C-alpha positions as MATLAB code, in Angstrom:
seq = 'MVNPKKIKALYEKMQKFGIREQDIEEKFIKSSGKGGQKVNKTSTCVYLLHKPTGISVKCSISRLQAVNRFLARRILLERILEMKNKELSERMKKIYKIRKQKKKRSKRAKEKILKMKKMISRKKILRRKIKENEIF';
ca = [
     -11.720  -24.149  -33.547;
      -9.258  -21.493  -34.627;
      -9.888  -19.418  -37.719;
      -7.582  -20.550  -40.594;
      -6.744  -16.898  -41.352;
      -5.383  -16.464  -37.819;
      -3.300  -19.615  -38.130;
      -1.900  -18.460  -41.482;
      -1.087  -15.012  -40.058;
       0.711  -16.603  -37.086;
       2.856  -18.846  -39.306;
       3.722  -15.874  -41.548;
       4.776  -13.887  -38.493;
       6.906  -16.832  -37.317;
       8.604  -16.992  -40.737;
       9.177  -13.247  -40.689;
      11.122  -13.476  -37.425;
      12.994  -16.651  -38.400;
      11.243  -19.131  -36.118;
      11.024  -22.521  -37.801;
       8.718  -25.416  -36.924;
      11.740  -27.746  -36.903;
      13.169  -25.787  -33.954;
      10.033  -26.293  -31.858;
       9.589  -29.474  -29.816;
       5.928  -30.185  -29.125;
       4.447  -32.473  -26.441;
       0.900  -33.110  -25.330;
       0.109  -33.532  -21.645;
      -3.093  -34.339  -19.789;
      -4.621  -31.126  -18.504;
      -5.902  -30.480  -15.037;
      -8.543  -28.217  -13.575;
     -12.020  -27.497  -14.882;
     -13.492  -29.745  -17.559;
     -14.241  -32.931  -15.678;
     -13.520  -36.374  -17.106;
     -12.957  -35.034  -20.617;
      -9.899  -33.073  -19.465;
      -8.578  -35.928  -17.323;
      -8.765  -38.522  -20.118;
      -7.440  -36.600  -23.131;
      -4.130  -34.829  -23.674;
      -5.229  -31.269  -24.386;
      -2.416  -29.358  -22.679;
       0.333  -28.321  -25.113;
       3.999  -27.985  -24.137;
       6.329  -26.216  -26.596;
      10.107  -25.881  -26.329;
      12.061  -23.614  -28.672;
      15.418  -25.390  -28.853;
      17.681  -22.481  -29.958;
      16.538  -20.112  -27.185;
      15.477  -22.648  -24.552;
      12.135  -20.907  -24.008;
       9.302  -23.227  -23.005;
       5.551  -22.633  -22.951;
       2.749  -24.699  -21.432;
      -0.819  -23.904  -22.480;
      -4.031  -25.480  -21.186;
      -6.410  -22.548  -21.477;
      -8.983  -24.298  -23.656;
     -10.455  -27.803  -23.618;
      -9.575  -28.152  -27.304;
      -6.089  -29.276  -28.286;
      -6.141  -27.310  -31.567;
      -6.909  -24.062  -29.759;
      -4.178  -24.723  -27.181;
      -1.645  -25.434  -29.959;
      -2.441  -22.090  -31.569;
      -2.332  -20.170  -28.281;
       0.912  -21.843  -27.195;
       2.618  -20.879  -30.462;
       1.385  -17.302  -30.115;
       2.706  -17.064  -26.539;
       6.021  -18.616  -27.595;
       6.370  -16.096  -30.418;
       5.703  -13.195  -28.020;
       8.310  -14.427  -25.529;
      10.951  -14.939  -28.228;
      10.340  -11.431  -29.575;
      10.596   -9.994  -26.040;
      13.916  -11.757  -25.582;
      15.207  -10.540  -28.933;
      14.189   -6.945  -28.265;
      15.579   -7.079  -24.720;
      13.321   -4.214  -23.780;
      11.399   -4.281  -20.549;
       7.953   -5.083  -21.826;
       4.817   -4.539  -19.778;
       4.846   -8.170  -18.676;
       8.485   -8.022  -17.613;
       7.882   -4.772  -15.708;
       5.055   -6.407  -13.744;
       7.223   -9.427  -12.921;
      10.089   -7.159  -11.793;
       7.738   -5.104   -9.612;
       6.333   -8.205   -7.890;
       9.830   -9.601   -7.263;
      10.951   -6.310   -5.778;
       7.921   -6.193   -3.467;
       8.497   -9.741   -2.226;
      12.241   -9.284   -1.712;
      13.398   -9.184    1.912;
      14.717   -5.919    3.279;
      18.374   -5.653    4.154;
      19.474   -5.345    7.787;
      20.472   -1.728    7.216;
      17.069   -0.857    5.750;
      15.301   -2.466    8.715;
      17.442   -0.476   11.175;
      16.665    2.734    9.316;
      12.914    2.042    9.449;
      13.094    1.288   13.176;
      15.059    4.495   13.785;
      12.379    6.516   11.974;
       9.607    4.814   13.966;
      11.337    5.691   17.251;
      11.766    9.331   16.176;
       8.090    9.613   15.295;
       7.032    8.051   18.608;
       9.208   10.574   20.499;
       7.541   13.445   18.607;
       4.122   12.107   19.540;
       5.114   11.830   23.200;
       6.213   15.467   23.171;
       2.850   16.539   21.739;
       0.903   15.077   24.663;
      -0.631   17.308   27.242;
       1.257   17.267   30.516;
      -0.737   16.269   33.572;
      -0.104   17.967   36.909;
       1.362   15.013   38.727;
       3.243   13.542   35.740;
       7.032   13.616   36.005;
       9.458   12.435   33.356;
];
């Protein structure tokens, strides 16, 4: 179970930043993954939706519903604060970096890379030793 002091601190932090319980829609879903029959029979996964911002969080880290409720609220609070600050947080930087890596190259960029490859191959050909009976 979650320590009552941690729960109290979380609710105080939510009040400080103006996040009310009335604005949060909470649903319980059956979890999946590790945990066997216990997880498949009980609704331990917590889904939270903050209506004013539209941010949603789904948490099924623990097998205990109480722990998942606490963790989901903490994650929701972090995401709302990130949105309010509009700074690129560490998490947002990682997401941006992954998106940029997966993005397809433009046609122009591909042509440029091919051009460089051809130039390098020509240099390497010129570095070869010339054999006696080899003619270009």
